[in-house]
């Protein structure tokens, strides 16, 4: 069984929810990222999302855009992020998901990428600018290698698209909390509650919610609605601006979820 | 494309395909083309330049005479009507040279829609006149100061805005680029250029031209002209921005220096590095200064239908001055790239052959920048 599925199965047995932090690989260096992944695991992360820097991250807000710029300046590429995962696997068994835009994958070669990522110990893929409609190759190769393909659902998704995304997703389904980009302000309201409930009613696959969750209070609210809580920009920002307070922040999130 | 935008793209495709079949919609558009845009634009025989070059007869399709000064209005007005049909309250757009921004602001003023235009800081500096025009037309101009601060980043920001406001907003893509159905919609709205040219050249010469030349940034003026001649024995040349030369790495010639990739919702030729990151570009012309090209162009190249070449900054600037002095027409720096290719090609062709160059826009917007390049101050002391 894939490490991601195993994590959700274990949590279900305990009645717990998944804490899924995101950090940008190579911000400010790959060595620092290696340390931070181990810290995330120590602080109770169930799954870790590793961002791959890209010059034109059109689904991301300014916090993650700038983190990507810093990582690119440090010379970080998709190849080097896969190398980092290989190194991490000697020290950690935490499920790892790569979040990368499509062009680096396309350029790498889809089949070769899936093979190399899987051999290095990557467990799942999120490609935010690739809807399942265009992902036949990525899905086919990933299935062969046991790599989870995690697709996104948004508040604008129609019923038909919800079915399509749910069918194509393995590991979990990523529900985008708002019509917007990463790091925008979130409001946990009835419409969000209803939307998440509608997705969960439609599928037995785990549903994790991300975008805009920036503090333990919001994390707690979301944990009551979904199977997992994804926190990105808030962690990336803290890691950059006040790295010393990161551990305390992570512990607060873990407790809340 | 992000999932958030997928339903809007599917809706847009449906509304557009319905509108295209709708006689009322077509009638309204044709009426506005005539009474508001000023179509048909003339096909002009450049007698003096033809004599000077001593080869093929040169004709110019005068899109520079369309309302707002470029072909961009053909598409912007069409999409403003689509936005109205979809009940959207607001339109947004990206702009490089500012011509599409001005055209969209014009379409928005015409339909009474709220309008915001994204433009890179670098482009705002070199196209200051168009920035002020957009403001006069009631649009808000949002400066994009991240990344390369040119067209590519303006598109990213416009897509982020669209992702956030998709329920109330229509994104008026300015060229034959981006996710389906944009390349189709923009090509269709621009195909009026080719349809008119075909009729006009037959009226003037009794036959089709030997060759068509158009500049290619995203490639909408070229697709508009080429689309009416694809099945004929007419040669076609697309001219990209050669910047400071291909060897220098400072250019926007995707066919000469690029490779296949997927970017901003399109599979096409890109200027990218080995890791799939998008490279910076350079061109004297803001409208051609872009790392990718509309997806139908690589297709036309691969099937051998259209040949793609480039003109450098210097060649374009020479053509800009040559056309101004010889014909009394100041062309946009974008269109000057097409003129530069005609200047190279015409002397090698027979006097009985005909070249049609798409003069996609007028150069008033570029006068300040060209003066600065030549070291001439325009401000009164």
Coordinates of C-alpha atoms in Angstrom, one line a residue:
Chain A
X1 CA 0.0 0.0 0.0
X2 CA 1.1 3.5 -0.8
X3 CA 2.4 5.5 2.2
X4 CA -0.3 8.1 1.7
X5 CA -3.2 5.6 1.8
X6 CA -1.6 3.9 4.8
X7 CA -1.4 7.3 6.6
X8 CA -5.1 8.0 6.1
X9 CA -6.0 4.4 7.1
X10 CA -4.1 4.7 10.3
X11 CA -5.7 8.1 11.1
X12 CA -9.2 6.7 10.4
X13 CA -8.5 4.0 12.9
X14 CA -7.5 6.6 15.5
X15 CA -10.3 9.0 14.6
X16 CA -7.7 11.6 13.7
X17 CA -7.2 14.0 10.8
X18 CA -4.2 14.5 8.6
X19 CA -1.8 17.4 9.1
X20 CA -0.3 18.2 5.7
X21 CA 2.3 21.0 5.7
X22 CA 3.8 22.4 2.5
X23 CA 7.2 23.9 2.1
X24 CA 9.1 25.1 -1.0
X25 CA 12.0 22.8 -1.7
X26 CA 15.3 24.8 -1.8
X27 CA 14.0 27.9 0.0
X28 CA 16.6 29.0 1.0
X29 CA 18.7 25.8 0.2
X30 CA 18.1 22.1 -0.3
X31 CA 20.1 21.4 2.9
X32 CA 17.7 23.6 4.9
X33 CA 14.8 21.8 3.3
X34 CA 16.1 18.4 4.4
X35 CA 16.3 19.6 8.0
X36 CA 12.8 21.2 7.8
X37 CA 11.2 18.0 6.5
X38 CA 12.6 16.2 9.5
X39 CA 11.3 18.9 11.7
X40 CA 7.9 18.7 10.1
X41 CA 7.9 14.9 10.8
X42 CA 9.0 15.5 14.4
X43 CA 6.2 18.0 14.9
X44 CA 3.6 15.4 13.7
X45 CA 3.1 15.9 10.0
X46 CA 1.2 13.0 8.5
X47 CA 2.1 13.9 4.9
X48 CA 4.6 16.5 3.7
X49 CA 4.1 18.5 0.5
X50 CA 7.3 19.6 -1.2
X51 CA 6.9 22.5 -3.6
X52 CA 9.1 22.5 -6.8
X53 CA 10.1 26.0 -7.8
X54 CA 8.8 27.3 -11.1
X55 CA 9.3 30.7 -12.7
X56 CA 5.5 31.2 -13.4
X57 CA 3.5 29.7 -10.5
X58 CA 0.1 31.0 -11.7
X59 CA -2.0 29.3 -8.9
X60 CA 0.2 30.8 -6.2
X61 CA 0.0 34.0 -4.2
X62 CA 3.0 36.3 -3.5
X63 CA 4.3 34.3 -0.5
X64 CA 4.9 31.1 -2.5
X65 CA 6.0 33.1 -5.6
X66 CA 8.8 34.7 -3.7
X67 CA 9.8 31.4 -2.1
X68 CA 10.0 29.9 -5.6
X69 CA 12.2 32.9 -6.7
X70 CA 14.5 32.3 -3.8
X71 CA 14.8 28.6 -4.6
X72 CA 15.4 29.2 -8.3
X73 CA 18.2 31.7 -7.4
X74 CA 19.7 28.9 -5.3
X75 CA 19.7 26.8 -8.5
X76 CA 17.0 24.3 -7.5
X77 CA 15.4 22.2 -10.3
X78 CA 13.0 19.3 -10.4
X79 CA 16.0 16.9 -10.8
X80 CA 17.6 18.2 -7.6
X81 CA 14.3 18.0 -5.7
X82 CA 14.0 14.3 -6.7
X83 CA 17.6 13.9 -5.4
X84 CA 16.7 15.5 -2.1
X85 CA 13.8 13.0 -1.7
X86 CA 16.3 10.1 -2.3
X87 CA 18.4 11.5 0.5
X88 CA 15.5 12.1 2.9
X89 CA 14.4 8.5 2.4
X90 CA 17.5 7.3 4.3
X91 CA 16.3 9.2 7.3
X92 CA 12.5 9.4 7.1
X93 CA 9.4 7.4 6.2
X94 CA 7.0 10.3 6.2
X95 CA 4.8 10.3 3.1
X96 CA 6.1 12.8 0.5
X97 CA 4.1 14.6 -2.2
X98 CA 5.6 16.7 -4.9
X99 CA 3.7 19.8 -5.9
X100 CA 5.0 20.9 -9.2
X101 CA 3.7 22.8 -12.2
X102 CA 3.4 20.8 -15.4
X103 CA 6.1 22.3 -17.7
X104 CA 9.0 21.0 -15.6
X105 CA 7.4 17.6 -15.7
X106 CA 6.7 17.8 -19.4
X107 CA 10.3 18.9 -20.1
X108 CA 11.7 16.1 -17.9
X109 CA 9.6 13.5 -19.8
X110 CA 6.5 12.3 -18.0
X111 CA 7.4 8.6 -17.9
X112 CA 11.0 9.2 -16.9
X113 CA 9.9 11.7 -14.2
X114 CA 7.4 9.2 -12.7
X115 CA 10.0 6.5 -12.7
X116 CA 12.7 8.6 -11.1
X117 CA 10.4 10.2 -8.5
X118 CA 9.0 6.9 -7.5
X119 CA 12.4 5.3 -7.2
X120 CA 13.6 8.1 -5.1
X121 CA 10.7 7.6 -2.7
X122 CA 8.1 10.1 -3.7
X123 CA 4.6 8.9 -2.8
X124 CA 2.3 11.3 -4.7
X125 CA 2.0 14.2 -7.2
X126 CA 0.0 17.4 -7.2
X127 CA 0.2 19.3 -10.5
X128 CA -2.0 22.4 -9.9
X129 CA -2.2 23.5 -13.6
X130 CA -3.0 20.1 -14.9
X131 CA -6.7 19.1 -14.8
X132 CA -7.5 15.4 -15.1
X133 CA -8.8 16.1 -18.6
X134 CA -5.2 16.5 -19.8
X135 CA -3.5 14.0 -17.5
X136 CA -4.0 10.6 -19.1
X137 CA -0.3 9.9 -19.5
X138 CA 0.6 11.1 -16.0
X139 CA -2.2 8.9 -14.5
X140 CA -1.2 5.8 -16.5
X141 CA 2.5 6.0 -15.7
X142 CA 1.8 6.9 -12.0
X143 CA -0.6 4.0 -11.6
X144 CA 2.1 1.5 -12.8
X145 CA 4.6 2.9 -10.3
X146 CA 2.1 3.1 -7.4
X147 CA 2.4 6.9 -7.2
X148 CA -0.7 8.8 -6.1
X149 CA -2.1 11.4 -8.5
X150 CA -3.9 14.0 -6.4
X151 CA -6.1 16.4 -8.3
X152 CA -7.8 19.6 -7.2
X153 CA -11.5 20.4 -6.8
X154 CA -12.6 24.0 -6.5
X155 CA -15.8 25.8 -5.3
X156 CA -16.5 26.4 -9.0
X157 CA -16.3 22.7 -10.0
X158 CA -19.6 21.4 -11.4
X159 CA -21.1 18.1 -10.4
X160 CA -19.8 16.5 -13.5
X161 CA -16.2 17.7 -12.8
X162 CA -16.4 16.6 -9.2
X163 CA -17.0 13.1 -10.4
X164 CA -14.2 13.3 -12.9
X165 CA -11.7 14.7 -10.4
X166 CA -12.7 12.2 -7.7
X167 CA -12.3 9.3 -10.2
X168 CA -8.8 10.4 -11.3
X169 CA -7.5 11.1 -7.8
X170 CA -5.7 8.5 -5.7
X171 CA -4.2 9.0 -2.2
X172 CA -6.6 11.9 -1.5
X173 CA -8.6 14.7 -3.2
X174 CA -7.4 18.2 -2.7
X175 CA -10.3 20.6 -2.1
X176 CA -9.4 24.2 -2.8
X177 CA -11.1 26.2 0.0
X178 CA -11.9 29.3 -2.1
X179 CA -12.0 30.7 -5.6
X180 CA -8.5 32.2 -5.4
X181 CA -4.8 31.6 -5.2
X182 CA -2.7 30.2 -2.4
X183 CA -2.3 32.4 0.7
X184 CA -5.5 34.4 0.3
X185 CA -7.8 35.2 3.2
X186 CA -10.0 32.3 4.2
X187 CA -13.5 32.5 5.7
X188 CA -14.9 29.3 7.1
X189 CA -18.6 29.7 6.3
X190 CA -21.7 27.7 5.6
X191 CA -21.0 27.6 1.9
X192 CA -17.5 26.1 2.5
X193 CA -19.1 23.6 5.0
X194 CA -21.7 22.5 2.4
X195 CA -19.2 22.2 -0.4
X196 CA -16.9 20.0 1.6
X197 CA -19.8 17.9 2.8
X198 CA -20.9 17.5 -0.8
X199 CA -17.5 16.2 -1.9
X200 CA -17.3 13.8 1.0
X201 CA -20.8 12.5 0.3
X202 CA -19.8 11.7 -3.3
X203 CA -16.6 9.8 -2.7
X204 CA -15.0 7.4 -0.2
X205 CA -11.6 8.8 -0.9
X206 CA -10.0 11.1 1.7
X207 CA -10.6 14.8 1.2
X208 CA -7.9 17.3 2.3
X209 CA -8.6 21.0 2.3
X210 CA -6.0 23.7 1.5
X211 CA -5.5 27.4 0.5
X212 CA -5.6 30.2 3.0
X213 CA -5.5 28.2 6.3
X214 CA -3.1 30.3 8.3
X215 CA -3.6 29.6 12.0
X216 CA -4.5 26.9 14.5
X217 CA -8.1 28.2 14.8
X218 CA -8.8 27.9 11.1
X219 CA -7.0 24.5 11.0
X220 CA -9.3 23.3 13.8
X221 CA -12.4 24.4 11.9
X222 CA -11.3 22.7 8.7
X223 CA -10.2 19.5 10.6
X224 CA -13.8 19.1 11.7
X225 CA -15.0 19.1 8.1
X226 CA -12.4 17.2 6.2
X227 CA -10.0 14.3 6.4
X228 CA -6.9 16.4 6.2
X229 CA -5.7 20.0 6.5
X230 CA -3.1 21.5 4.2
X231 CA -1.1 24.5 5.4
X232 CA 1.3 26.2 2.9
X233 CA 1.8 29.9 2.7
X234 CA 1.6 30.5 6.5
X235 CA 4.4 28.0 7.1
X236 CA 6.5 29.2 4.1
X237 CA 6.1 32.8 5.4
X238 CA 7.2 31.9 9.0
X239 CA 10.1 29.8 7.7
X240 CA 11.4 32.8 5.8
X241 CA 10.6 35.6 8.3
X242 CA 11.0 34.0 11.7
X243 CA 12.4 30.5 11.5
X244 CA 12.9 30.3 15.2
X245 CA 9.1 30.4 15.9
X246 CA 8.4 27.7 13.3
X247 CA 8.5 24.7 15.6
X248 CA 6.0 26.3 18.0
X249 CA 3.7 27.3 15.2
X250 CA 3.8 23.7 13.8
X251 CA 3.0 22.2 17.2
X252 CA 0.1 24.6 17.5
X253 CA -1.3 23.5 14.2
X254 CA -0.8 19.8 15.0
X255 CA -2.6 20.2 18.3
X256 CA -5.5 22.0 16.6
X257 CA -5.9 19.3 13.9
Chain B
X1 CA -5.1 25.4 -16.2
X2 CA -6.1 25.3 -12.6
X3 CA -9.4 23.5 -11.8
X4 CA -11.0 26.7 -10.6
X5 CA -11.0 28.1 -14.1
X6 CA -12.0 24.9 -16.0
X7 CA -15.8 25.4 -15.6
X8 CA -15.4 29.0 -16.9
X9 CA -13.5 27.8 -19.9
X10 CA -16.1 25.2 -20.7
X11 CA -18.8 27.8 -20.3
X12 CA -17.0 30.2 -22.5
X13 CA -16.6 27.6 -25.2
X14 CA -20.3 26.9 -25.2
X15 CA -21.3 30.5 -25.2
X16 CA -18.9 31.3 -28.0
X17 CA -20.0 28.4 -30.2
X18 CA -23.6 29.4 -29.7
X19 CA -22.9 33.0 -30.5
X20 CA -20.9 32.1 -33.6
X21 CA -24.0 30.4 -35.0
X22 CA -26.3 33.2 -33.9
X23 CA -27.3 35.5 -36.8
X24 CA -28.1 38.4 -34.4
X25 CA -24.7 38.3 -32.8
X26 CA -22.9 38.2 -36.1
X27 CA -25.0 41.0 -37.4
X28 CA -24.2 43.2 -34.4
X29 CA -20.5 42.5 -34.7
X30 CA -20.5 43.3 -38.4
X31 CA -22.4 46.5 -37.8
X32 CA -19.9 47.6 -35.1
X33 CA -17.0 46.6 -37.3
X34 CA -18.3 49.1 -39.9
X35 CA -19.6 52.0 -37.8
X36 CA -17.3 51.8 -34.7
X37 CA -14.0 50.2 -35.8
X38 CA -14.1 51.7 -39.2
X39 CA -13.8 48.5 -41.3
X40 CA -13.0 47.5 -43.9
X41 CA -9.5 48.9 -43.4
X42 CA -7.8 49.8 -46.7
X43 CA -5.3 47.7 -48.6
X44 CA -2.7 50.2 -49.7
X45 CA -0.3 49.9 -52.5
X46 CA 3.1 51.3 -51.4
X47 CA 4.3 52.7 -54.7
X48 CA 7.4 54.6 -53.6
X49 CA 8.7 51.8 -51.3
X50 CA 8.1 49.3 -54.1
X51 CA 10.1 51.4 -56.6
X52 CA 12.9 51.9 -54.1
X53 CA 13.2 48.2 -53.3
X54 CA 13.0 47.3 -57.0
X55 CA 11.2 44.0 -56.8
X56 CA 7.8 42.6 -55.8
X57 CA 4.8 45.0 -55.4
X58 CA 4.2 45.8 -51.8
X59 CA 0.8 46.2 -50.3
X60 CA 0.0 47.1 -46.7
X61 CA -3.2 45.9 -44.9
X62 CA -3.9 49.0 -42.9
X63 CA -5.0 47.6 -39.5
X64 CA -3.2 50.7 -38.1
X65 CA -6.2 52.7 -39.3
X66 CA -8.7 50.6 -37.2
X67 CA -10.2 52.4 -34.2
X68 CA -7.7 52.7 -31.3
X69 CA -4.8 52.2 -33.8
X70 CA -4.3 48.4 -34.1
X71 CA -6.0 45.1 -35.0
X72 CA -6.5 44.4 -31.3
X73 CA -9.9 46.1 -31.3
X74 CA -11.4 43.4 -33.6
X75 CA -11.0 40.8 -30.8
X76 CA -11.5 43.0 -27.8
X77 CA -14.9 44.3 -29.0
X78 CA -16.0 40.8 -29.9
X79 CA -15.1 39.5 -26.4
X80 CA -16.7 42.4 -24.7
X81 CA -19.9 41.4 -26.4
X82 CA -19.4 37.8 -25.2
X83 CA -18.8 39.0 -21.7
X84 CA -22.1 40.9 -21.8
X85 CA -23.9 37.7 -23.1
X86 CA -22.5 35.8 -20.1
X87 CA -23.8 38.4 -17.7
X88 CA -20.3 39.3 -16.5
X89 CA -19.9 42.7 -14.8
X90 CA -16.2 43.1 -15.2
X91 CA -13.5 42.4 -17.8
X92 CA -9.7 42.0 -17.2
X93 CA -6.9 41.7 -19.7
X94 CA -3.1 41.6 -20.0
X95 CA -1.2 43.9 -22.2
X96 CA 2.3 44.2 -23.5
X97 CA 2.5 47.1 -25.9
X98 CA -0.7 48.5 -24.4
X99 CA -2.7 48.1 -27.6
X100 CA -4.7 45.2 -26.3
X101 CA -5.2 47.1 -23.0
X102 CA -6.4 50.1 -24.9
X103 CA -8.7 48.0 -27.1
X104 CA -10.1 46.2 -24.0
X105 CA -10.7 49.4 -22.1
X106 CA -12.4 50.7 -25.2
X107 CA -14.7 47.6 -25.5
X108 CA -15.4 48.0 -21.8
X109 CA -16.3 51.6 -22.1
X110 CA -18.5 50.8 -25.1
X111 CA -20.4 48.1 -23.2
X112 CA -20.3 49.7 -19.8
X113 CA -18.3 47.0 -18.1
X114 CA -15.8 47.6 -15.3
X115 CA -12.2 47.1 -16.6
X116 CA -8.8 46.3 -15.1
X117 CA -5.6 45.9 -17.2
X118 CA -2.5 44.1 -16.0
X119 CA 0.8 45.4 -17.4
X120 CA 4.4 44.8 -16.5
X121 CA 6.4 47.6 -15.0
X122 CA 9.0 47.5 -17.9
X123 CA 6.2 47.8 -20.4
X124 CA 4.5 50.6 -18.5
X125 CA 7.7 52.6 -18.8
X126 CA 8.2 52.1 -22.5
X127 CA 4.5 52.5 -23.4
X128 CA 3.6 55.4 -21.1
X129 CA 1.2 56.9 -23.7
X130 CA -1.0 53.8 -23.8
X131 CA -1.1 53.6 -20.0
X132 CA -2.6 57.1 -20.0
X133 CA -5.0 56.2 -22.8
X134 CA -6.3 53.3 -20.8
X135 CA -6.9 55.5 -17.8
X136 CA -8.7 58.0 -19.9
X137 CA -11.0 55.2 -21.1
X138 CA -11.9 54.5 -17.5
X139 CA -9.8 51.4 -16.9
X140 CA -7.6 50.7 -13.9
X141 CA -4.1 49.8 -14.8
X142 CA -2.4 47.3 -12.4
X143 CA 1.3 47.3 -12.4
X144 CA 3.0 43.9 -12.4
X145 CA 6.4 44.2 -10.8
X146 CA 7.2 40.5 -10.3
X147 CA 9.3 38.2 -12.5
X148 CA 10.4 39.7 -15.8
X149 CA 7.8 42.6 -15.5
X150 CA 6.6 42.1 -19.1
X151 CA 3.8 40.4 -20.9
X152 CA 4.3 36.9 -19.5
X153 CA 4.0 38.1 -15.9
X154 CA 1.0 40.3 -16.8
X155 CA -0.7 37.2 -18.1
X156 CA 0.1 35.3 -14.9
X157 CA -1.4 38.1 -12.8
X158 CA -4.5 38.4 -15.0
X159 CA -5.0 34.6 -14.6
X160 CA -4.6 35.0 -10.8
X161 CA -7.2 37.7 -10.8
X162 CA -9.5 35.6 -13.0
X163 CA -9.0 32.6 -10.6
X164 CA -10.2 34.8 -7.8
X165 CA -13.0 36.7 -9.5
X166 CA -14.1 34.1 -12.1
X167 CA -17.8 34.3 -11.2
X168 CA -18.2 38.0 -12.1
X169 CA -15.3 38.5 -14.5
X170 CA -14.4 37.6 -18.1
X171 CA -10.8 37.5 -19.1
X172 CA -10.3 39.1 -22.5
X173 CA -7.2 37.2 -23.8
X174 CA -5.5 39.4 -26.3
X175 CA -3.9 36.9 -28.6
X176 CA -4.3 33.4 -30.1
X177 CA -2.8 32.0 -26.9
X178 CA -3.9 30.5 -23.6
X179 CA -6.2 27.6 -22.9
X180 CA -8.9 26.5 -25.4
X181 CA -11.2 28.2 -26.5
X182 CA -9.1 31.4 -26.5
X183 CA -6.9 30.6 -29.5
X184 CA -10.1 29.7 -31.5
X185 CA -12.1 32.8 -30.4
X186 CA -9.3 35.3 -31.1
X187 CA -8.4 33.8 -34.4
X188 CA -12.1 33.9 -35.5
X189 CA -12.5 37.6 -34.4
X190 CA -9.3 38.5 -36.2
X191 CA -10.1 36.5 -39.4
X192 CA -11.9 39.6 -40.7
X193 CA -8.3 40.9 -41.6
X194 CA -7.7 38.0 -44.0
X195 CA -11.2 37.9 -45.4
X196 CA -11.0 41.6 -46.4
X197 CA -7.5 41.4 -47.7
X198 CA -8.5 38.5 -50.0
X199 CA -11.3 40.5 -51.5
X200 CA -9.3 43.7 -51.8
X201 CA -6.2 42.2 -53.4
X202 CA -8.4 40.4 -56.0
X203 CA -10.1 43.7 -56.7
X204 CA -6.8 45.6 -57.1
X205 CA -4.8 43.0 -58.9
X206 CA -7.2 40.4 -60.2
X207 CA -5.3 37.6 -58.4
X208 CA -4.0 36.4 -55.1
X209 CA -0.7 37.6 -53.7
X210 CA 2.5 35.6 -53.8
X211 CA 3.3 36.1 -50.2
X212 CA 1.9 37.3 -46.9
X213 CA 4.1 38.7 -44.1
X214 CA 3.0 39.4 -40.5
X215 CA 4.8 39.8 -37.2
X216 CA 4.3 37.2 -34.5
X217 CA 4.2 37.8 -30.8
X218 CA 1.4 35.7 -29.6
X219 CA 0.4 35.7 -33.2
X220 CA -3.1 37.1 -33.5
X221 CA -2.6 39.5 -36.4
X222 CA -0.8 36.8 -38.3
X223 CA -3.5 34.2 -37.7
X224 CA -6.1 36.8 -38.7
X225 CA -4.4 37.4 -42.0
X226 CA -3.3 33.9 -42.8
X227 CA -6.6 32.1 -41.9
X228 CA -8.2 33.2 -45.2
X229 CA -5.4 31.9 -47.4
X230 CA -4.5 28.6 -45.8
X231 CA -5.8 26.6 -48.8
X232 CA -4.4 28.7 -51.5
X233 CA -1.0 28.8 -53.2
X234 CA 0.2 31.7 -51.2
X235 CA 3.5 31.7 -49.3
X236 CA 3.3 32.9 -45.7
X237 CA 5.9 34.3 -43.4
X238 CA 5.7 34.9 -39.7
X239 CA 8.3 37.3 -38.2
X240 CA 9.4 37.0 -34.6
X241 CA 11.5 39.3 -32.5
X242 CA 15.2 38.7 -33.0
X243 CA 16.1 41.3 -30.3
X244 CA 19.8 41.6 -30.1
X245 CA 20.4 38.5 -32.2
X246 CA 19.8 34.8 -31.5
X247 CA 23.4 34.2 -30.4
X248 CA 23.1 36.9 -27.8
X249 CA 20.2 35.0 -26.1
X250 CA 18.4 38.3 -25.8
X251 CA 15.5 37.8 -28.2
X252 CA 11.9 36.4 -28.4
X253 CA 12.3 34.1 -31.3
X254 CA 10.6 30.9 -30.1
X255 CA 11.0 29.0 -33.3
X256 CA 14.7 29.9 -33.7
X257 CA 15.7 29.3 -30.0
X258 CA 12.8 27.5 -28.3
X259 CA 11.4 24.0 -27.7
X260 CA 8.1 22.3 -27.0
X261 CA 6.5 22.9 -23.6
X262 CA 3.2 23.6 -21.8
X263 CA 2.7 27.1 -20.5
X264 CA -0.3 29.2 -19.4
X265 CA -2.7 26.6 -20.6
X266 CA -1.1 26.0 -24.0
X267 CA 1.2 23.3 -25.5
X268 CA 3.5 25.2 -27.8
X269 CA 7.0 26.4 -28.5
X270 CA 8.6 28.2 -25.5
X271 CA 11.9 29.8 -24.6
X272 CA 12.8 27.6 -21.6
X273 CA 15.8 26.2 -19.8
X274 CA 16.6 22.5 -19.3
X275 CA 14.6 22.3 -16.1
X276 CA 11.4 23.6 -17.8
X277 CA 11.6 27.2 -16.3
X278 CA 10.6 30.0 -18.6
X279 CA 13.4 32.2 -19.8
X280 CA 13.5 36.0 -19.9
X281 CA 13.0 37.6 -23.4
X282 CA 14.1 40.8 -25.0
X283 CA 12.6 42.8 -27.8
X284 CA 12.6 46.5 -28.6
X285 CA 8.9 46.0 -29.2
X286 CA 6.8 45.2 -26.0
X287 CA 4.1 43.4 -28.0
X288 CA 6.6 40.8 -29.3
X289 CA 8.5 40.4 -26.1
X290 CA 7.1 37.1 -25.0
X291 CA 8.4 33.6 -24.3
X292 CA 5.7 31.6 -26.0
X293 CA 3.7 31.6 -29.2
X294 CA 0.0 30.8 -30.0
X295 CA -0.3 27.0 -30.6
X296 CA -1.6 27.1 -34.1
X297 CA 1.7 28.6 -35.3
X298 CA 3.8 25.6 -34.4
X299 CA 1.2 23.5 -36.2
X300 CA 1.4 25.6 -39.3
X301 CA 5.2 25.4 -39.2
X302 CA 5.3 21.6 -38.6
X303 CA 3.0 20.9 -41.6
X304 CA 5.3 23.3 -43.7
X305 CA 2.5 25.8 -44.4
X306 CA 4.1 28.9 -42.8
X307 CA 7.8 29.8 -42.6
X308 CA 9.0 31.6 -39.5
X309 CA 11.9 34.0 -39.4
X310 CA 12.9 36.9 -37.3
X311 CA 14.0 40.5 -37.5
X312 CA 16.4 42.1 -35.0
X313 CA 15.8 45.3 -33.0
X314 CA 18.0 47.2 -35.4
X315 CA 16.3 45.9 -38.5
X316 CA 12.9 46.7 -37.1
X317 CA 14.0 50.3 -36.2
X318 CA 15.4 50.8 -39.7
X319 CA 12.1 49.6 -41.2
X320 CA 10.2 51.9 -38.8
X321 CA 12.1 54.9 -40.1
X322 CA 12.1 53.8 -43.7
X323 CA 8.3 53.4 -43.9
X324 CA 7.8 56.7 -42.1
X325 CA 10.0 58.6 -44.7
X326 CA 9.0 56.7 -47.8
X327 CA 5.3 56.3 -47.4
X328 CA 4.3 58.7 -44.6
X329 CA 3.2 55.9 -42.4
X330 CA 4.7 55.5 -38.9
X331 CA 4.3 51.8 -38.1
X332 CA 4.2 50.2 -34.7
X333 CA 7.5 48.6 -33.7
X334 CA 5.8 45.2 -33.7
X335 CA 4.6 45.7 -37.3
X336 CA 8.0 47.1 -38.2
X337 CA 9.4 43.6 -37.8
X338 CA 7.1 42.5 -40.7
X339 CA 8.1 45.5 -42.7
X340 CA 11.8 44.6 -42.2
X341 CA 11.2 41.1 -43.6
X342 CA 9.5 42.7 -46.7
X343 CA 12.5 44.9 -47.2
X344 CA 14.8 41.9 -47.3
X345 CA 12.5 39.8 -49.5
X346 CA 11.0 42.2 -52.1
X347 CA 14.2 42.9 -54.0
X348 CA 14.7 39.1 -54.5
X349 CA 11.3 38.6 -56.0
X350 CA 10.0 39.5 -59.5
X351 CA 8.2 42.7 -60.3
X352 CA 5.1 40.8 -61.2
X353 CA 4.9 39.3 -57.7
X354 CA 2.8 40.7 -54.9
X355 CA 3.6 40.9 -51.2
X356 CA 0.9 41.8 -48.6
X357 CA 2.3 43.0 -45.2
X358 CA 0.0 43.2 -42.3
X359 CA 0.5 46.6 -40.8
X360 CA -1.0 45.5 -37.5
X361 CA -0.7 48.8 -35.6
X362 CA 0.4 52.4 -35.8
X363 CA 3.6 53.7 -34.3
X364 CA 2.4 56.8 -32.4
X365 CA 2.8 54.9 -29.1
X366 CA 6.5 54.1 -30.0
X367 CA 7.6 57.6 -30.9
X368 CA 8.9 58.5 -27.4
X369 CA 10.7 55.2 -27.0
X370 CA 12.4 55.5 -30.5
X371 CA 13.4 59.1 -29.6
X372 CA 15.0 57.8 -26.4
X373 CA 16.9 55.1 -28.3
X374 CA 18.2 57.7 -30.7
X375 CA 19.2 59.9 -27.7
X376 CA 16.7 62.7 -28.6
X377 CA 14.9 64.4 -25.7
X378 CA 11.2 65.2 -26.5
X379 CA 10.4 67.3 -23.4
X380 CA 10.4 71.1 -23.8
X381 CA 13.2 72.7 -21.9

